[in-house]
mmCIF file of C-alpha atoms in Angstrom:
data_model
loop_
_atom_site.group_PDB
_atom_site.id
_atom_site.type_symbol
_atom_site.label_atom_id
_atom_site.label_comp_id
_atom_site.label_asym_id
_atom_site.label_seq_id
_atom_site.Cartn_x
_atom_site.Cartn_y
_atom_site.Cartn_z
ATOM 1 C CA MET A 1 71.429 125.207 90.911
ATOM 2 C CA THR A 2 70.445 126.876 94.409
ATOM 3 C CA VAL A 3 73.336 127.891 96.384
ATOM 4 C CA THR A 4 72.531 129.285 100.278
ATOM 5 C CA GLU A 5 75.529 129.633 102.926
ATOM 6 C CA THR A 6 75.424 130.180 106.400
ATOM 7 C CA ALA A 7 78.185 132.940 107.361
ATOM 8 C CA PRO A 8 80.168 131.525 110.035
ATOM 9 C CA ALA A 9 80.815 133.316 113.182
ATOM 10 C CA PRO A 10 84.062 134.959 113.529
ATOM 11 C CA GLY A 11 86.910 132.495 113.674
ATOM 12 C CA ALA A 12 84.297 129.512 113.315
ATOM 13 C CA GLY A 13 84.331 126.924 110.826
ATOM 14 C CA LEU A 14 82.145 126.811 107.712
ATOM 15 C CA ARG A 15 78.582 125.480 107.743
ATOM 16 C CA ALA A 16 77.758 124.247 104.342
ATOM 17 C CA ALA A 17 75.652 121.452 103.331
ATOM 18 C CA ALA A 18 74.134 119.928 99.742
ATOM 19 C CA ARG A 19 71.137 117.946 98.532
ATOM 20 C CA ILE A 20 70.597 115.632 95.779
ATOM 21 C CA VAL A 21 67.300 114.098 94.888
ATOM 22 C CA ALA A 22 66.611 111.633 91.688
ATOM 23 C CA ALA A 23 63.383 110.048 90.796
ATOM 24 C CA PRO A 24 62.009 108.351 87.726
ATOM 25 C CA ASP A 25 61.460 110.993 84.882
ATOM 26 C CA GLY A 26 58.435 109.090 83.315
ATOM 27 C CA ARG A 27 60.687 108.469 80.031
ATOM 28 C CA GLY A 28 62.657 105.222 80.819
ATOM 29 C CA GLY A 29 65.325 107.675 82.647
ATOM 30 C CA THR A 30 66.260 109.293 85.495
ATOM 31 C CA ALA A 31 65.575 113.273 86.734
ATOM 32 C CA LEU A 32 67.526 115.666 88.698
ATOM 33 C CA PRO A 33 64.485 117.523 90.592
ATOM 34 C CA VAL A 34 66.277 118.629 93.270
ATOM 35 C CA LEU A 35 70.460 119.231 92.642
ATOM 36 C CA GLU A 36 71.593 122.446 95.708
ATOM 37 C CA GLY A 37 74.958 122.910 96.776
ATOM 38 C CA ALA A 38 76.807 125.477 99.434
ATOM 39 C CA GLY A 39 80.284 126.748 99.924
ATOM 40 C CA PRO A 40 82.529 123.778 98.834
ATOM 41 C CA PHE A 41 79.604 121.703 97.468
ATOM 42 C CA ALA A 42 79.328 122.374 93.653
ATOM 43 C CA LEU A 43 77.369 119.694 91.709
ATOM 44 C CA ARG A 44 77.590 119.023 88.005
ATOM 45 C CA ARG A 45 74.980 116.962 85.471
ATOM 46 C CA PRO A 46 77.516 115.163 83.348
ATOM 47 C CA ARG A 47 75.372 113.275 80.793
ATOM 48 C CA SER A 48 73.083 110.283 81.536
ATOM 49 C CA TYR A 49 74.582 107.006 80.822
ATOM 50 C CA GLY A 50 71.056 104.867 79.889
ATOM 51 C CA HIS A 51 68.415 104.711 83.001
ATOM 52 C CA GLU A 52 70.901 105.958 85.312
ATOM 53 C CA ALA A 53 71.472 110.066 86.415
ATOM 54 C CA ARG A 54 74.853 111.078 86.868
ATOM 55 C CA VAL A 55 76.120 114.130 89.327
ATOM 56 C CA ALA A 56 79.744 115.315 90.185
ATOM 57 C CA LEU A 57 80.991 117.098 92.841
ATOM 58 C CA VAL A 58 83.663 119.798 91.958
ATOM 59 C CA GLY A 59 85.242 120.917 94.824
ATOM 60 C CA ALA A 60 84.308 124.957 95.059
ATOM 61 C CA MET A 61 86.998 125.811 97.713
ATOM 62 C CA SER A 62 89.299 123.924 100.380
ATOM 63 C CA ALA A 63 87.055 121.994 102.804
ATOM 64 C CA PRO A 64 86.857 120.484 105.617
ATOM 65 C CA LEU A 65 89.122 122.387 107.406
ATOM 66 C CA GLY A 66 89.345 122.229 110.976
ATOM 67 C CA GLY A 67 85.631 123.588 112.548
ATOM 68 C CA ASP A 68 83.906 122.891 109.430
ATOM 69 C CA ARG A 69 80.937 121.259 109.750
ATOM 70 C CA LEU A 70 79.981 119.895 106.473
ATOM 71 C CA ALA A 71 76.519 117.760 105.800
ATOM 72 C CA LEU A 72 75.926 115.733 102.051
ATOM 73 C CA THR A 73 72.749 114.293 101.716
ATOM 74 C CA ALA A 74 71.199 111.829 98.410
ATOM 75 C CA ASP A 75 68.074 110.533 97.877
ATOM 76 C CA VAL A 76 67.067 108.113 95.322
ATOM 77 C CA GLY A 77 63.370 107.188 94.739
ATOM 78 C CA ALA A 78 61.948 103.968 93.661
ATOM 79 C CA GLY A 79 62.917 103.003 90.326
ATOM 80 C CA ALA A 80 65.630 105.567 89.907
ATOM 81 C CA ALA A 81 69.199 105.168 89.114
ATOM 82 C CA LEU A 82 72.040 107.626 90.378
ATOM 83 C CA CYS A 83 75.653 107.564 89.966
ATOM 84 C CA PHE A 84 77.683 109.633 92.411
ATOM 85 C CA THR A 85 81.369 110.878 91.591
ATOM 86 C CA THR A 86 83.710 113.795 92.536
ATOM 87 C CA THR A 87 85.856 115.236 90.337
ATOM 88 C CA ALA A 88 89.374 115.088 92.794
ATOM 89 C CA ALA A 89 90.247 113.969 96.257
ATOM 90 C CA THR A 90 88.854 115.759 99.603
ATOM 91 C CA ILE A 91 91.672 116.734 101.517
ATOM 92 C CA ALA A 92 91.005 117.317 105.335
ATOM 93 C CA LEU A 93 93.185 120.109 106.454
ATOM 94 C CA PRO A 94 93.791 121.831 110.323
ATOM 95 C CA GLY A 95 91.965 125.037 110.897
ATOM 96 C CA ARG A 96 92.719 128.043 112.675
ATOM 97 C CA THR A 97 90.987 126.878 116.091
ATOM 98 C CA GLY A 98 92.057 123.561 116.418
ATOM 99 C CA ALA A 99 88.355 122.032 116.608
ATOM 100 C CA PRO A 100 88.104 119.310 114.627
ATOM 101 C CA ALA A 101 85.449 118.948 111.458
ATOM 102 C CA THR A 102 82.394 116.940 110.436
ATOM 103 C CA TYR A 103 81.201 115.762 107.666
ATOM 104 C CA ASP A 104 78.104 113.801 107.089
ATOM 105 C CA THR A 105 76.776 112.175 104.296
ATOM 106 C CA ARG A 106 73.008 110.544 104.155
ATOM 107 C CA LEU A 107 71.966 108.168 101.857
ATOM 108 C CA THR A 108 68.108 106.671 100.913
ATOM 109 C CA VAL A 109 67.147 104.518 98.265
ATOM 110 C CA GLY A 110 63.471 103.602 97.509
ATOM 111 C CA ASP A 111 62.544 100.209 95.906
ATOM 112 C CA GLY A 112 63.839 99.072 93.011
ATOM 113 C CA GLY A 113 66.416 102.418 93.053
ATOM 114 C CA SER A 114 69.965 101.519 92.256
ATOM 115 C CA LEU A 115 72.897 104.380 93.437
ATOM 116 C CA ARG A 116 76.754 103.983 92.892
ATOM 117 C CA TRP A 117 78.355 105.897 94.946
ATOM 118 C CA LEU A 118 82.118 106.502 93.950
ATOM 119 C CA PRO A 119 83.648 109.423 95.066
ATOM 120 C CA GLU A 120 87.526 110.125 95.098
ATOM 121 C CA PRO A 121 89.701 109.509 97.988
ATOM 122 C CA LEU A 122 89.451 111.620 101.500
ATOM 123 C CA ILE A 123 93.566 112.424 102.425
ATOM 124 C CA SER A 124 94.015 113.279 106.112
ATOM 125 C CA ALA A 125 96.433 116.003 106.232
ATOM 126 C CA ARG A 126 99.157 116.053 108.864
ATOM 127 C CA GLY A 127 97.741 118.609 111.782
ATOM 128 C CA SER A 128 94.182 118.026 110.241
ATOM 129 C CA ASP A 129 91.465 115.938 112.925
ATOM 130 C CA LEU A 130 88.021 115.062 110.849
ATOM 131 C CA ARG A 131 84.835 113.234 112.097
ATOM 132 C CA GLN A 132 83.265 111.521 109.316
ATOM 133 C CA SER A 133 80.033 109.363 109.116
ATOM 134 C CA THR A 134 78.203 108.246 105.832
ATOM 135 C CA ARG A 135 74.755 106.402 106.391
ATOM 136 C CA ALA A 136 72.973 104.444 103.824
ATOM 137 C CA ASP A 137 69.318 103.708 104.309
ATOM 138 C CA LEU A 138 67.693 101.149 101.531
ATOM 139 C CA ALA A 139 64.542 99.814 100.625
ATOM 140 C CA ALA A 140 64.325 95.874 100.255
ATOM 141 C CA THR A 141 64.899 95.862 96.728
ATOM 142 C CA ALA A 142 67.026 98.603 96.586
ATOM 143 C CA CYS A 143 70.878 98.204 94.927
ATOM 144 C CA LEU A 144 74.365 99.993 96.218
ATOM 145 C CA VAL A 145 77.322 100.082 95.345
ATOM 146 C CA LEU A 146 79.522 102.274 97.381
ATOM 147 C CA ARG A 147 83.534 102.482 97.794
ATOM 148 C CA GLU A 148 85.556 104.889 100.454
ATOM 149 C CA GLU A 149 88.990 105.284 99.813
ATOM 150 C CA GLN A 150 91.000 106.626 102.928
ATOM 151 C CA VAL A 151 94.392 107.949 102.404
ATOM 152 C CA LEU A 152 96.947 108.933 105.473
ATOM 153 C CA GLY A 153 98.958 112.079 104.800
ATOM 154 C CA ARG A 154 100.061 113.237 101.543
ATOM 155 C CA ALA A 155 102.854 112.543 100.120
ATOM 156 C CA GLY A 156 106.216 112.003 102.434
ATOM 157 C CA GLU A 157 104.163 113.388 105.495
ATOM 158 C CA THR A 158 102.258 111.963 108.915
ATOM 159 C CA THR A 159 98.503 111.456 108.786
ATOM 160 C CA GLY A 160 95.788 113.499 110.355
ATOM 161 C CA ARG A 161 93.303 112.106 112.557
ATOM 162 C CA LEU A 162 90.435 110.609 111.037
ATOM 163 C CA THR A 163 87.215 108.766 112.199
ATOM 164 C CA THR A 164 85.035 107.284 110.026
ATOM 165 C CA ARG A 165 81.718 105.535 110.444
ATOM 166 C CA LEU A 166 79.859 103.690 108.016
ATOM 167 C CA THR A 167 76.422 102.303 108.572
ATOM 168 C CA VAL A 168 74.259 100.368 105.924
ATOM 169 C CA ARG A 169 71.132 99.577 106.775
ATOM 170 C CA ARG A 170 67.825 97.680 104.412
ATOM 171 C CA ALA A 171 64.556 97.221 104.935
ATOM 172 C CA GLY A 172 65.286 98.810 108.534
ATOM 173 C CA ARG A 173 68.059 96.207 109.735
ATOM 174 C CA PRO A 174 71.647 96.453 109.835
ATOM 175 C CA LEU A 175 73.806 95.013 107.465
ATOM 176 C CA LEU A 176 76.892 97.016 108.413
ATOM 177 C CA ASP A 177 78.278 99.191 111.270
ATOM 178 C CA GLN A 178 81.616 99.917 111.362
ATOM 179 C CA GLU A 179 83.942 102.681 112.695
ATOM 180 C CA LEU A 180 87.686 103.216 111.908
ATOM 181 C CA ALA A 181 90.154 105.509 113.642
ATOM 182 C CA TYR A 182 93.675 106.670 112.605
ATOM 183 C CA GLY A 183 96.227 109.060 113.661
ATOM 184 C CA PRO A 184 97.669 110.990 116.791
ATOM 185 C CA GLY A 185 94.642 110.342 119.676
ATOM 186 C CA ALA A 186 93.377 107.135 117.632
ATOM 187 C CA PRO A 187 93.101 104.233 120.030
ATOM 188 C CA GLY A 188 96.739 102.551 120.413
ATOM 189 C CA GLY A 189 97.261 99.902 117.208
ATOM 190 C CA TRP A 190 95.671 101.472 114.833
ATOM 191 C CA ASP A 191 99.122 101.525 112.859
ATOM 192 C CA GLY A 192 100.225 97.680 113.974
ATOM 193 C CA GLY A 193 99.797 94.442 112.089
ATOM 194 C CA ALA A 194 95.917 94.104 113.299
ATOM 195 C CA VAL A 195 95.071 97.155 111.184
ATOM 196 C CA LEU A 196 97.350 98.721 108.949
ATOM 197 C CA GLY A 197 99.986 97.080 108.995
ATOM 198 C CA GLY A 198 102.331 100.053 108.222
ATOM 199 C CA HIS A 199 100.444 100.971 104.982
ATOM 200 C CA ARG A 200 99.138 104.263 104.402
ATOM 201 C CA ALA A 201 95.957 103.421 102.355
ATOM 202 C CA ALA A 202 92.727 101.733 103.216
ATOM 203 C CA GLY A 203 89.052 101.433 101.583
ATOM 204 C CA GLN A 204 86.113 99.627 101.719
ATOM 205 C CA LEU A 205 83.696 98.586 98.885
ATOM 206 C CA VAL A 206 80.004 97.563 100.014
ATOM 207 C CA VAL A 207 77.441 96.017 97.017
ATOM 208 C CA VAL A 208 74.065 95.035 98.107
ATOM 209 C CA HIS A 209 72.114 93.592 95.605
ATOM 210 C CA PRO A 210 68.447 91.216 95.853
ATOM 211 C CA GLY A 211 70.462 89.051 94.040
ATOM 212 C CA PHE A 212 72.752 87.759 96.743
ATOM 213 C CA GLU A 213 69.661 86.919 98.836
ATOM 214 C CA GLY A 214 69.479 83.338 97.291
ATOM 215 C CA SER A 215 73.335 83.143 96.453
ATOM 216 C CA PRO A 216 75.126 84.580 99.133
ATOM 217 C CA VAL A 217 78.923 85.601 98.642
ATOM 218 C CA ALA A 218 81.570 83.092 100.344
ATOM 219 C CA PRO A 219 84.169 84.744 102.360
ATOM 220 C CA ARG A 220 87.517 84.540 100.715
ATOM 221 C CA VAL A 221 90.988 86.271 100.625
ATOM 222 C CA LEU A 222 91.647 88.313 97.912
ATOM 223 C CA GLY A 223 95.276 88.380 97.789
ATOM 224 C CA PRO A 224 97.850 89.687 100.600
ATOM 225 C CA LEU A 225 96.057 92.648 101.148
ATOM 226 C CA ALA A 226 92.485 92.720 100.709
ATOM 227 C CA ALA A 227 89.235 90.099 101.718
ATOM 228 C CA LEU A 228 85.805 89.848 100.716
ATOM 229 C CA ALA A 229 83.238 89.089 103.340
ATOM 230 C CA PRO A 230 79.536 88.534 103.407
ATOM 231 C CA LEU A 231 76.986 90.516 104.968
ATOM 232 C CA ALA A 232 73.794 89.816 106.985
ATOM 233 C CA GLY A 233 71.891 90.087 104.100
ATOM 234 C CA PRO A 234 71.884 90.307 100.393
ATOM 235 C CA GLY A 235 75.177 91.924 99.980
ATOM 236 C CA ALA A 236 79.291 92.041 100.587
ATOM 237 C CA VAL A 237 81.696 94.208 101.480
ATOM 238 C CA VAL A 238 85.273 93.947 100.572
ATOM 239 C CA SER A 239 88.225 95.588 102.767
ATOM 240 C CA VAL A 240 91.620 96.352 101.781
ATOM 241 C CA VAL A 241 94.964 98.031 103.009
ATOM 242 C CA ALA A 242 97.181 99.163 100.243
ATOM 243 C CA PRO A 243 100.693 101.292 100.127
ATOM 244 C CA ASP A 244 99.267 104.014 98.384
ATOM 245 C CA ALA A 245 95.993 105.463 97.027
ATOM 246 C CA LEU A 246 97.074 104.020 93.348
ATOM 247 C CA ALA A 247 97.544 100.663 95.187
ATOM 248 C CA LEU A 248 94.229 100.885 96.854
ATOM 249 C CA ARG A 249 92.102 101.569 94.083
ATOM 250 C CA ARG A 250 93.530 98.667 91.961
ATOM 251 C CA LEU A 251 92.483 96.616 94.330
ATOM 252 C CA LEU A 252 89.068 98.171 94.804
ATOM 253 C CA ASP A 253 88.091 97.868 91.243
ATOM 254 C CA SER A 254 89.456 94.072 90.931
ATOM 255 C CA ALA A 255 87.031 92.813 94.057
ATOM 256 C CA LEU A 256 84.261 95.098 92.052
ATOM 257 C CA SER A 257 84.637 93.757 88.579
ATOM 258 C CA GLN A 258 84.263 90.284 90.449
ATOM 259 C CA LEU A 259 81.221 91.061 92.183
ATOM 260 C CA ASN A 260 79.629 92.454 89.253
ATOM 261 C CA ALA A 261 80.190 89.373 87.136
ATOM 262 C CA VAL A 262 78.203 87.284 90.191
ATOM 263 C CA ILE A 263 75.362 89.630 89.767
ATOM 264 C CA ARG A 264 74.860 89.157 85.759
ATOM 265 C CA ALA A 265 74.664 85.741 86.384
ATOM 266 C CA PHE A 266 71.601 86.439 88.548
#
């Protein structure tokens, strides 16, 4: 792992980036020719599972704090398979300057490639202000499982300001583009019945697979707190609200099990 970090100016936030590249190893597996991290990004290589390489992010320091600028990229080459996880939740915290933090994630998956992006939740602590974006660009035959979880406030506290944007494109065409905003200063109604309904955890699960091309998913309600909807292409999105992180994970895991059963039937 290569560690390079740009020293911030006095009073400014941290600037740090990490990059992952996955490629076929020529022996039926997946190699990781690039695994670079700086600042809070400590990347580790758990044991591979079959064709799939695995990367775990270990938080090396508290981040993002107000004013921080963080960037994470992962490139999965044609025919490669990667699973990304984190070992703990990410906590957005207030900084000294009052400036917002940004955390940008960019994912690309080549033809026949597979990416499972399964980080632990993002927790928006009181007084924090984070602008998060995730963009996934997929080739026509790529597969993606992407989970995002937001928890609004730690135990017994109110939430910070959190804005998230999730964009998924396949073969250059949009499948999903959504933006959510919570907390102080967010558009009115974010905590009302049409959005969170008083809940303090929200999450999205996006599954893209070529098999859905001929067998699109039917929209349906997955209980009182979750709904599944087809995308404008071979995939589906599950949207969930829940009272806490544990309930949120259970609902998303149940939805993923149902979608995996459909995929195995292709």
